[in-house]
């Protein structure tokens, strides 16, 4: 039982909590960016409400609640959090 729990915990940590070495994004960050791209929220378009993006992402890709999606969008917009802010 102990070994199976440790294996599960490590797979969760590696799969969800650690950023990917290729781009530095966690899966939730990738889902938000993909959802915004699929929804047509690009740099050349006008601003839209964040609730629309959060609803699309939560409905299609991340059905675990909206708080983590809002936190992710805030992190992607902060200048001190990433080298280049990805959300404006």
PDB file of N, CA and C in Angstrom:
ATOM      1  N   UNK A   1       0.828  -1.189   0.000  1.00  0.00           N
ATOM      2  CA  UNK A   1       0.000   0.000   0.000  1.00  0.00           C
ATOM      3  C   UNK A   1       0.875   1.256   0.000  1.00  0.00           C
ATOM      4  N   UNK A   2       1.911   1.248   0.819  1.00  0.00           N
ATOM      5  CA  UNK A   2       2.787   2.410   0.914  1.00  0.00           C
ATOM      6  C   UNK A   2       3.489   2.672  -0.419  1.00  0.00           C
ATOM      7  N   UNK A   3       3.956   1.618  -1.049  1.00  0.00           N
ATOM      8  CA  UNK A   3       4.658   1.770  -2.321  1.00  0.00           C
ATOM      9  C   UNK A   3       3.722   2.300  -3.408  1.00  0.00           C
ATOM     10  N   UNK A   4       2.505   1.795  -3.447  1.00  0.00           N
ATOM     11  CA  UNK A   4       1.576   2.266  -4.473  1.00  0.00           C
ATOM     12  C   UNK A   4       1.199   3.728  -4.251  1.00  0.00           C
ATOM     13  N   UNK A   5       1.074   4.151  -2.990  1.00  0.00           N
ATOM     14  CA  UNK A   5       0.779   5.558  -2.716  1.00  0.00           C
ATOM     15  C   UNK A   5       1.944   6.442  -3.136  1.00  0.00           C
ATOM     16  N   UNK A   6       3.150   6.023  -2.849  1.00  0.00           N
ATOM     17  CA  UNK A   6       4.325   6.817  -3.229  1.00  0.00           C
ATOM     18  C   UNK A   6       4.417   6.913  -4.753  1.00  0.00           C
ATOM     19  N   UNK A   7       4.149   5.811  -5.442  1.00  0.00           N
ATOM     20  CA  UNK A   7       4.177   5.850  -6.910  1.00  0.00           C
ATOM     21  C   UNK A   7       3.129   6.811  -7.455  1.00  0.00           C
ATOM     22  N   UNK A   8       1.923   6.775  -6.881  1.00  0.00           N
ATOM     23  CA  UNK A   8       0.865   7.684  -7.322  1.00  0.00           C
ATOM     24  C   UNK A   8       1.239   9.137  -7.023  1.00  0.00           C
ATOM     25  N   UNK A   9       1.745   9.397  -5.826  1.00  0.00           N
ATOM     26  CA  UNK A   9       2.123  10.761  -5.453  1.00  0.00           C
ATOM     27  C   UNK A   9       3.207  11.300  -6.379  1.00  0.00           C
ATOM     28  N   UNK A  10       4.180  10.487  -6.700  1.00  0.00           N
ATOM     29  CA  UNK A  10       5.245  10.935  -7.595  1.00  0.00           C
ATOM     30  C   UNK A  10       4.713  11.190  -9.009  1.00  0.00           C
ATOM     31  N   UNK A  11       3.788  10.367  -9.470  1.00  0.00           N
ATOM     32  CA  UNK A  11       3.240  10.602 -10.806  1.00  0.00           C
ATOM     33  C   UNK A  11       2.424  11.889 -10.847  1.00  0.00           C
ATOM     34  N   UNK A  12       1.718  12.206  -9.766  1.00  0.00           N
ATOM     35  CA  UNK A  12       0.964  13.458  -9.705  1.00  0.00           C
ATOM     36  C   UNK A  12       1.910  14.648  -9.675  1.00  0.00           C
ATOM     37  N   UNK A  13       2.958  14.559  -8.884  1.00  0.00           N
ATOM     38  CA  UNK A  13       3.921  15.657  -8.789  1.00  0.00           C
ATOM     39  C   UNK A  13       4.590  15.895 -10.140  1.00  0.00           C
ATOM     40  N   UNK A  14       5.014  14.832 -10.774  1.00  0.00           N
ATOM     41  CA  UNK A  14       5.695  14.979 -12.062  1.00  0.00           C
ATOM     42  C   UNK A  14       4.725  15.435 -13.146  1.00  0.00           C
ATOM     43  N   UNK A  15       3.509  14.928 -13.127  1.00  0.00           N
ATOM     44  CA  UNK A  15       2.548  15.240 -14.180  1.00  0.00           C
ATOM     45  C   UNK A  15       1.870  16.580 -14.048  1.00  0.00           C
ATOM     46  N   UNK A  16       1.688  17.095 -12.811  1.00  0.00           N
ATOM     47  CA  UNK A  16       0.898  18.312 -12.625  1.00  0.00           C
ATOM     48  C   UNK A  16       1.652  19.461 -11.970  1.00  0.00           C
ATOM     49  N   UNK A  17       2.472  19.157 -10.980  1.00  0.00           N
ATOM     50  CA  UNK A  17       3.031  20.225 -10.155  1.00  0.00           C
ATOM     51  C   UNK A  17       4.338  20.793 -10.693  1.00  0.00           C
ATOM     52  N   UNK A  18       5.127  19.986 -11.366  1.00  0.00           N
ATOM     53  CA  UNK A  18       6.407  20.462 -11.876  1.00  0.00           C
ATOM     54  C   UNK A  18       6.241  21.029 -13.282  1.00  0.00           C
ATOM     55  N   UNK A  19       6.816  22.186 -13.545  1.00  0.00           N
ATOM     56  CA  UNK A  19       6.755  22.727 -14.910  1.00  0.00           C
ATOM     57  C   UNK A  19       7.537  21.854 -15.882  1.00  0.00           C
ATOM     58  N   UNK A  20       7.110  21.833 -17.112  1.00  0.00           N
ATOM     59  CA  UNK A  20       7.770  21.066 -18.159  1.00  0.00           C
ATOM     60  C   UNK A  20       9.093  21.736 -18.510  1.00  0.00           C
ATOM     61  N   UNK A  21      10.109  20.945 -18.767  1.00  0.00           N
ATOM     62  CA  UNK A  21      11.432  21.493 -19.070  1.00  0.00           C
ATOM     63  C   UNK A  21      11.473  22.164 -20.439  1.00  0.00           C
ATOM     64  N   UNK A  22      10.589  21.786 -21.344  1.00  0.00           N
ATOM     65  CA  UNK A  22      10.621  22.337 -22.701  1.00  0.00           C
ATOM     66  C   UNK A  22      10.186  23.794 -22.744  1.00  0.00           C
ATOM     67  N   UNK A  23       9.104  24.126 -22.018  1.00  0.00           N
ATOM     68  CA  UNK A  23       8.590  25.489 -22.092  1.00  0.00           C
ATOM     69  C   UNK A  23       8.378  26.142 -20.729  1.00  0.00           C
ATOM     70  N   UNK A  24       8.544  25.409 -19.644  1.00  0.00           N
ATOM     71  CA  UNK A  24       8.397  25.980 -18.309  1.00  0.00           C
ATOM     72  C   UNK A  24       6.963  26.151 -17.857  1.00  0.00           C
ATOM     73  N   UNK A  25       6.008  25.552 -18.561  1.00  0.00           N
ATOM     74  CA  UNK A  25       4.599  25.698 -18.221  1.00  0.00           C
ATOM     75  C   UNK A  25       4.059  24.430 -17.575  1.00  0.00           C
ATOM     76  N   UNK A  26       3.154  24.626 -16.637  1.00  0.00           N
ATOM     77  CA  UNK A  26       2.434  23.504 -16.044  1.00  0.00           C
ATOM     78  C   UNK A  26       1.250  23.168 -16.946  1.00  0.00           C
ATOM     79  N   UNK A  27       0.645  22.000 -16.755  1.00  0.00           N
ATOM     80  CA  UNK A  27      -0.502  21.641 -17.605  1.00  0.00           C
ATOM     81  C   UNK A  27      -1.649  22.643 -17.546  1.00  0.00           C
ATOM     82  N   UNK A  28      -1.922  23.217 -16.382  1.00  0.00           N
ATOM     83  CA  UNK A  28      -3.016  24.188 -16.295  1.00  0.00           C
ATOM     84  C   UNK A  28      -2.683  25.453 -17.085  1.00  0.00           C
ATOM     85  N   UNK A  29      -1.413  25.863 -17.104  1.00  0.00           N
ATOM     86  CA  UNK A  29      -1.008  27.021 -17.907  1.00  0.00           C
ATOM     87  C   UNK A  29      -1.216  26.730 -19.391  1.00  0.00           C
ATOM     88  N   UNK A  30      -0.834  25.526 -19.783  1.00  0.00           N
ATOM     89  CA  UNK A  30      -0.979  25.137 -21.179  1.00  0.00           C
ATOM     90  C   UNK A  30      -2.452  25.087 -21.583  1.00  0.00           C
ATOM     91  N   UNK A  31      -3.311  24.597 -20.682  1.00  0.00           N
ATOM     92  CA  UNK A  31      -4.746  24.542 -20.978  1.00  0.00           C
ATOM     93  C   UNK A  31      -5.335  25.938 -21.142  1.00  0.00           C
ATOM     94  N   UNK A  32      -4.929  26.855 -20.282  1.00  0.00           N
ATOM     95  CA  UNK A  32      -5.450  28.223 -20.363  1.00  0.00           C
ATOM     96  C   UNK A  32      -5.014  28.883 -21.668  1.00  0.00           C
ATOM     97  N   UNK A  33      -3.755  28.771 -22.011  1.00  0.00           N
ATOM     98  CA  UNK A  33      -3.273  29.383 -23.251  1.00  0.00           C
ATOM     99  C   UNK A  33      -3.937  28.758 -24.478  1.00  0.00           C
ATOM    100  N   UNK A  34      -4.104  27.455 -24.468  1.00  0.00           N
ATOM    101  CA  UNK A  34      -4.756  26.791 -25.599  1.00  0.00           C
ATOM    102  C   UNK A  34      -6.224  27.193 -25.694  1.00  0.00           C
ATOM    103  N   UNK A  35      -6.892  27.252 -24.556  1.00  0.00           N
ATOM    104  CA  UNK A  35      -8.294  27.659 -24.549  1.00  0.00           C
ATOM    105  C   UNK A  35      -8.481  29.085 -25.027  1.00  0.00           C
ATOM    106  N   UNK A  36      -7.575  29.977 -24.632  1.00  0.00           N
ATOM    107  CA  UNK A  36      -7.663  31.362 -25.091  1.00  0.00           C
ATOM    108  C   UNK A  36      -7.390  31.448 -26.593  1.00  0.00           C
ATOM    109  N   UNK A  37      -6.450  30.660 -27.070  1.00  0.00           N
ATOM    110  CA  UNK A  37      -6.161  30.647 -28.508  1.00  0.00           C
ATOM    111  C   UNK A  37      -7.354  30.106 -29.294  1.00  0.00           C
ATOM    112  N   UNK A  38      -7.934  29.017 -28.825  1.00  0.00           N
ATOM    113  CA  UNK A  38      -9.090  28.431 -29.504  1.00  0.00           C
ATOM    114  C   UNK A  38     -10.301  29.363 -29.458  1.00  0.00           C
ATOM    115  N   UNK A  39     -10.412  30.163 -28.400  1.00  0.00           N
ATOM    116  CA  UNK A  39     -11.516  31.102 -28.285  1.00  0.00           C
ATOM    117  C   UNK A  39     -11.313  32.381 -29.067  1.00  0.00           C
ATOM    118  N   UNK A  40     -10.170  32.520 -29.716  1.00  0.00           N
ATOM    119  CA  UNK A  40      -9.905  33.700 -30.530  1.00  0.00           C
ATOM    120  C   UNK A  40      -9.375  34.880 -29.742  1.00  0.00           C
ATOM    121  N   UNK A  41      -8.879  34.652 -28.543  1.00  0.00           N
ATOM    122  CA  UNK A  41      -8.333  35.739 -27.725  1.00  0.00           C
ATOM    123  C   UNK A  41      -6.849  35.892 -28.060  1.00  0.00           C
ATOM    124  N   UNK A  42      -6.567  36.667 -29.085  1.00  0.00           N
ATOM    125  CA  UNK A  42      -5.194  36.885 -29.519  1.00  0.00           C
ATOM    126  C   UNK A  42      -4.825  38.343 -29.305  1.00  0.00           C
ATOM    127  N   UNK A  43      -3.566  38.662 -29.543  1.00  0.00           N
ATOM    128  CA  UNK A  43      -3.062  40.005 -29.256  1.00  0.00           C
ATOM    129  C   UNK A  43      -3.664  41.065 -30.174  1.00  0.00           C
ATOM    130  N   UNK A  44      -4.096  40.687 -31.351  1.00  0.00           N
ATOM    131  CA  UNK A  44      -4.641  41.672 -32.284  1.00  0.00           C
ATOM    132  C   UNK A  44      -6.140  41.907 -32.114  1.00  0.00           C
ATOM    133  N   UNK A  45      -6.768  41.251 -31.175  1.00  0.00           N
ATOM    134  CA  UNK A  45      -8.204  41.401 -30.927  1.00  0.00           C
ATOM    135  C   UNK A  45      -8.429  42.321 -29.737  1.00  0.00           C
ATOM    136  N   UNK A  46      -9.654  42.799 -29.595  1.00  0.00           N
ATOM    137  CA  UNK A  46      -9.967  43.662 -28.459  1.00  0.00           C
ATOM    138  C   UNK A  46     -10.057  42.823 -27.179  1.00  0.00           C
ATOM    139  N   UNK A  47     -10.018  43.510 -26.040  1.00  0.00           N
ATOM    140  CA  UNK A  47     -10.077  42.833 -24.753  1.00  0.00           C
ATOM    141  C   UNK A  47     -11.439  42.185 -24.547  1.00  0.00           C
ATOM    142  N   UNK A  48     -11.451  41.109 -23.790  1.00  0.00           N
ATOM    143  CA  UNK A  48     -12.709  40.468 -23.411  1.00  0.00           C
ATOM    144  C   UNK A  48     -12.652  40.165 -21.918  1.00  0.00           C
ATOM    145  N   UNK A  49     -13.783  39.850 -21.351  1.00  0.00           N
ATOM    146  CA  UNK A  49     -13.835  39.577 -19.920  1.00  0.00           C
ATOM    147  C   UNK A  49     -13.124  38.266 -19.614  1.00  0.00           C
ATOM    148  N   UNK A  50     -12.459  38.236 -18.472  1.00  0.00           N
ATOM    149  CA  UNK A  50     -11.737  37.025 -18.095  1.00  0.00           C
ATOM    150  C   UNK A  50     -12.692  35.879 -17.788  1.00  0.00           C
ATOM    151  N   UNK A  51     -13.906  36.192 -17.355  1.00  0.00           N
ATOM    152  CA  UNK A  51     -14.873  35.131 -17.047  1.00  0.00           C
ATOM    153  C   UNK A  51     -15.214  34.314 -18.289  1.00  0.00           C
ATOM    154  N   UNK A  52     -15.191  34.940 -19.456  1.00  0.00           N
ATOM    155  CA  UNK A  52     -15.463  34.201 -20.695  1.00  0.00           C
ATOM    156  C   UNK A  52     -14.358  33.183 -20.951  1.00  0.00           C
ATOM    157  N   UNK A  53     -13.111  33.608 -20.802  1.00  0.00           N
ATOM    158  CA  UNK A  53     -11.992  32.686 -21.004  1.00  0.00           C
ATOM    159  C   UNK A  53     -11.998  31.583 -19.962  1.00  0.00           C
ATOM    160  N   UNK A  54     -12.257  31.951 -18.716  1.00  0.00           N
ATOM    161  CA  UNK A  54     -12.273  30.959 -17.640  1.00  0.00           C
ATOM    162  C   UNK A  54     -13.391  29.949 -17.868  1.00  0.00           C
ATOM    163  N   UNK A  55     -14.557  30.419 -18.286  1.00  0.00           N
ATOM    164  CA  UNK A  55     -15.668  29.512 -18.552  1.00  0.00           C
ATOM    165  C   UNK A  55     -15.373  28.539 -19.674  1.00  0.00           C
ATOM    166  N   UNK A  56     -14.735  29.028 -20.735  1.00  0.00           N
ATOM    167  CA  UNK A  56     -14.381  28.148 -21.847  1.00  0.00           C
ATOM    168  C   UNK A  56     -13.371  27.098 -21.416  1.00  0.00           C
ATOM    169  N   UNK A  57     -12.352  27.527 -20.676  1.00  0.00           N
ATOM    170  CA  UNK A  57     -11.321  26.588 -20.236  1.00  0.00           C
ATOM    171  C   UNK A  57     -11.906  25.578 -19.258  1.00  0.00           C
ATOM    172  N   UNK A  58     -12.716  26.045 -18.321  1.00  0.00           N
ATOM    173  CA  UNK A  58     -13.295  25.142 -17.330  1.00  0.00           C
ATOM    174  C   UNK A  58     -14.272  24.172 -17.989  1.00  0.00           C
ATOM    175  N   UNK A  59     -15.018  24.630 -18.961  1.00  0.00           N
ATOM    176  CA  UNK A  59     -15.983  23.766 -19.616  1.00  0.00           C
ATOM    177  C   UNK A  59     -15.358  22.720 -20.518  1.00  0.00           C
ATOM    178  N   UNK A  60     -14.251  23.051 -21.153  1.00  0.00           N
ATOM    179  CA  UNK A  60     -13.677  22.143 -22.146  1.00  0.00           C
ATOM    180  C   UNK A  60     -12.475  21.351 -21.648  1.00  0.00           C
ATOM    181  N   UNK A  61     -11.622  21.983 -20.822  1.00  0.00           N
ATOM    182  CA  UNK A  61     -10.329  21.365 -20.551  1.00  0.00           C
ATOM    183  C   UNK A  61     -10.003  21.149 -19.079  1.00  0.00           C
ATOM    184  N   UNK A  62     -10.624  21.865 -18.167  1.00  0.00           N
ATOM    185  CA  UNK A  62     -10.187  21.826 -16.767  1.00  0.00           C
ATOM    186  C   UNK A  62     -11.408  21.879 -15.843  1.00  0.00           C
ATOM    187  N   UNK A  63     -12.115  20.761 -15.643  1.00  0.00           N
ATOM    188  CA  UNK A  63     -13.368  20.792 -14.869  1.00  0.00           C
ATOM    189  C   UNK A  63     -13.168  20.703 -13.362  1.00  0.00           C
ATOM    190  N   UNK A  64     -12.174  21.372 -12.815  1.00  0.00           N
ATOM    191  CA  UNK A  64     -11.880  21.250 -11.389  1.00  0.00           C
ATOM    192  C   UNK A  64     -12.158  22.526 -10.613  1.00  0.00           C
ATOM    193  N   UNK A  65     -12.857  23.449 -11.188  1.00  0.00           N
ATOM    194  CA  UNK A  65     -13.134  24.703 -10.500  1.00  0.00           C
ATOM    195  C   UNK A  65     -12.435  25.859 -11.172  1.00  0.00           C
ATOM    196  N   UNK A  66     -12.925  27.062 -10.872  1.00  0.00           N
ATOM    197  CA  UNK A  66     -12.414  28.232 -11.575  1.00  0.00           C
ATOM    198  C   UNK A  66     -11.268  28.931 -10.864  1.00  0.00           C
ATOM    199  N   UNK A  67     -11.059  28.679  -9.593  1.00  0.00           N
ATOM    200  CA  UNK A  67     -10.044  29.425  -8.847  1.00  0.00           C
ATOM    201  C   UNK A  67      -8.637  29.179  -9.389  1.00  0.00           C
ATOM    202  N   UNK A  68      -8.315  27.941  -9.709  1.00  0.00           N
ATOM    203  CA  UNK A  68      -6.978  27.665 -10.237  1.00  0.00           C
ATOM    204  C   UNK A  68      -6.789  28.291 -11.613  1.00  0.00           C
ATOM    205  N   UNK A  69      -7.858  28.417 -12.378  1.00  0.00           N
ATOM    206  CA  UNK A  69      -7.748  29.045 -13.698  1.00  0.00           C
ATOM    207  C   UNK A  69      -7.513  30.544 -13.551  1.00  0.00           C
ATOM    208  N   UNK A  70      -8.239  31.188 -12.631  1.00  0.00           N
ATOM    209  CA  UNK A  70      -8.001  32.614 -12.375  1.00  0.00           C
ATOM    210  C   UNK A  70      -6.576  32.837 -11.869  1.00  0.00           C
ATOM    211  N   UNK A  71      -6.111  31.999 -10.938  1.00  0.00           N
ATOM    212  CA  UNK A  71      -4.743  32.128 -10.433  1.00  0.00           C
ATOM    213  C   UNK A  71      -3.722  31.977 -11.556  1.00  0.00           C
ATOM    214  N   UNK A  72      -3.980  31.055 -12.448  1.00  0.00           N
ATOM    215  CA  UNK A  72      -3.078  30.844 -13.576  1.00  0.00           C
ATOM    216  C   UNK A  72      -3.050  32.050 -14.500  1.00  0.00           C
ATOM    217  N   UNK A  73      -4.210  32.620 -14.780  1.00  0.00           N
ATOM    218  CA  UNK A  73      -4.253  33.799 -15.653  1.00  0.00           C
ATOM    219  C   UNK A  73      -3.531  34.979 -15.019  1.00  0.00           C
ATOM    220  N   UNK A  74      -3.657  35.136 -13.709  1.00  0.00           N
ATOM    221  CA  UNK A  74      -2.939  36.212 -13.020  1.00  0.00           C
ATOM    222  C   UNK A  74      -1.445  35.983 -13.117  1.00  0.00           C
ATOM    223  N   UNK A  75      -1.003  34.751 -12.904  1.00  0.00           N
ATOM    224  CA  UNK A  75       0.423  34.450 -12.971  1.00  0.00           C
ATOM    225  C   UNK A  75       0.972  34.685 -14.378  1.00  0.00           C
ATOM    226  N   UNK A  76       0.199  34.343 -15.386  1.00  0.00           N
ATOM    227  CA  UNK A  76       0.654  34.541 -16.764  1.00  0.00           C
ATOM    228  C   UNK A  76       0.709  36.014 -17.152  1.00  0.00           C
ATOM    229  N   UNK A  77       0.045  36.883 -16.398  1.00  0.00           N
ATOM    230  CA  UNK A  77       0.043  38.315 -16.704  1.00  0.00           C
ATOM    231  C   UNK A  77       1.068  39.101 -15.896  1.00  0.00           C
ATOM    232  N   UNK A  78       1.637  38.510 -14.867  1.00  0.00           N
ATOM    233  CA  UNK A  78       2.565  39.235 -13.997  1.00  0.00           C
ATOM    234  C   UNK A  78       3.946  39.323 -14.634  1.00  0.00           C
ATOM    235  N   UNK A  79       4.503  40.514 -14.625  1.00  0.00           N
ATOM    236  CA  UNK A  79       5.825  40.720 -15.221  1.00  0.00           C
ATOM    237  C   UNK A  79       6.931  40.064 -14.412  1.00  0.00           C
ATOM    238  N   UNK A  80       6.775  39.995 -13.098  1.00  0.00           N
ATOM    239  CA  UNK A  80       7.824  39.434 -12.255  1.00  0.00           C
ATOM    240  C   UNK A  80       7.730  37.917 -12.143  1.00  0.00           C
ATOM    241  N   UNK A  81       6.675  37.330 -12.663  1.00  0.00           N
ATOM    242  CA  UNK A  81       6.482  35.895 -12.543  1.00  0.00           C
ATOM    243  C   UNK A  81       7.113  35.125 -13.707  1.00  0.00           C
ATOM    244  N   UNK A  82       7.012  35.670 -14.883  1.00  0.00           N
ATOM    245  CA  UNK A  82       7.586  35.058 -16.080  1.00  0.00           C
ATOM    246  C   UNK A  82       8.491  36.061 -16.773  1.00  0.00           C
ATOM    247  N   UNK A  83       9.367  35.581 -17.611  1.00  0.00           N
ATOM    248  CA  UNK A  83      10.244  36.491 -18.346  1.00  0.00           C
ATOM    249  C   UNK A  83       9.431  37.401 -19.256  1.00  0.00           C
ATOM    250  N   UNK A  84       8.485  36.820 -19.963  1.00  0.00           N
ATOM    251  CA  UNK A  84       7.602  37.580 -20.845  1.00  0.00           C
ATOM    252  C   UNK A  84       6.161  37.294 -20.442  1.00  0.00           C
ATOM    253  N   UNK A  85       5.401  38.316 -20.044  1.00  0.00           N
ATOM    254  CA  UNK A  85       3.986  38.073 -19.711  1.00  0.00           C
ATOM    255  C   UNK A  85       3.240  37.533 -20.936  1.00  0.00           C
ATOM    256  N   UNK A  86       2.465  36.484 -20.730  1.00  0.00           N
ATOM    257  CA  UNK A  86       1.779  35.831 -21.834  1.00  0.00           C
ATOM    258  C   UNK A  86       0.328  36.251 -21.970  1.00  0.00           C
ATOM    259  N   UNK A  87      -0.228  36.889 -20.936  1.00  0.00           N
ATOM    260  CA  UNK A  87      -1.618  37.335 -20.951  1.00  0.00           C
ATOM    261  C   UNK A  87      -1.628  38.800 -20.578  1.00  0.00           C
ATOM    262  N   UNK A  88      -2.437  39.592 -21.282  1.00  0.00           N
ATOM    263  CA  UNK A  88      -2.528  41.023 -20.984  1.00  0.00           C
ATOM    264  C   UNK A  88      -3.925  41.351 -20.529  1.00  0.00           C
TER     265      UNK A  88
END
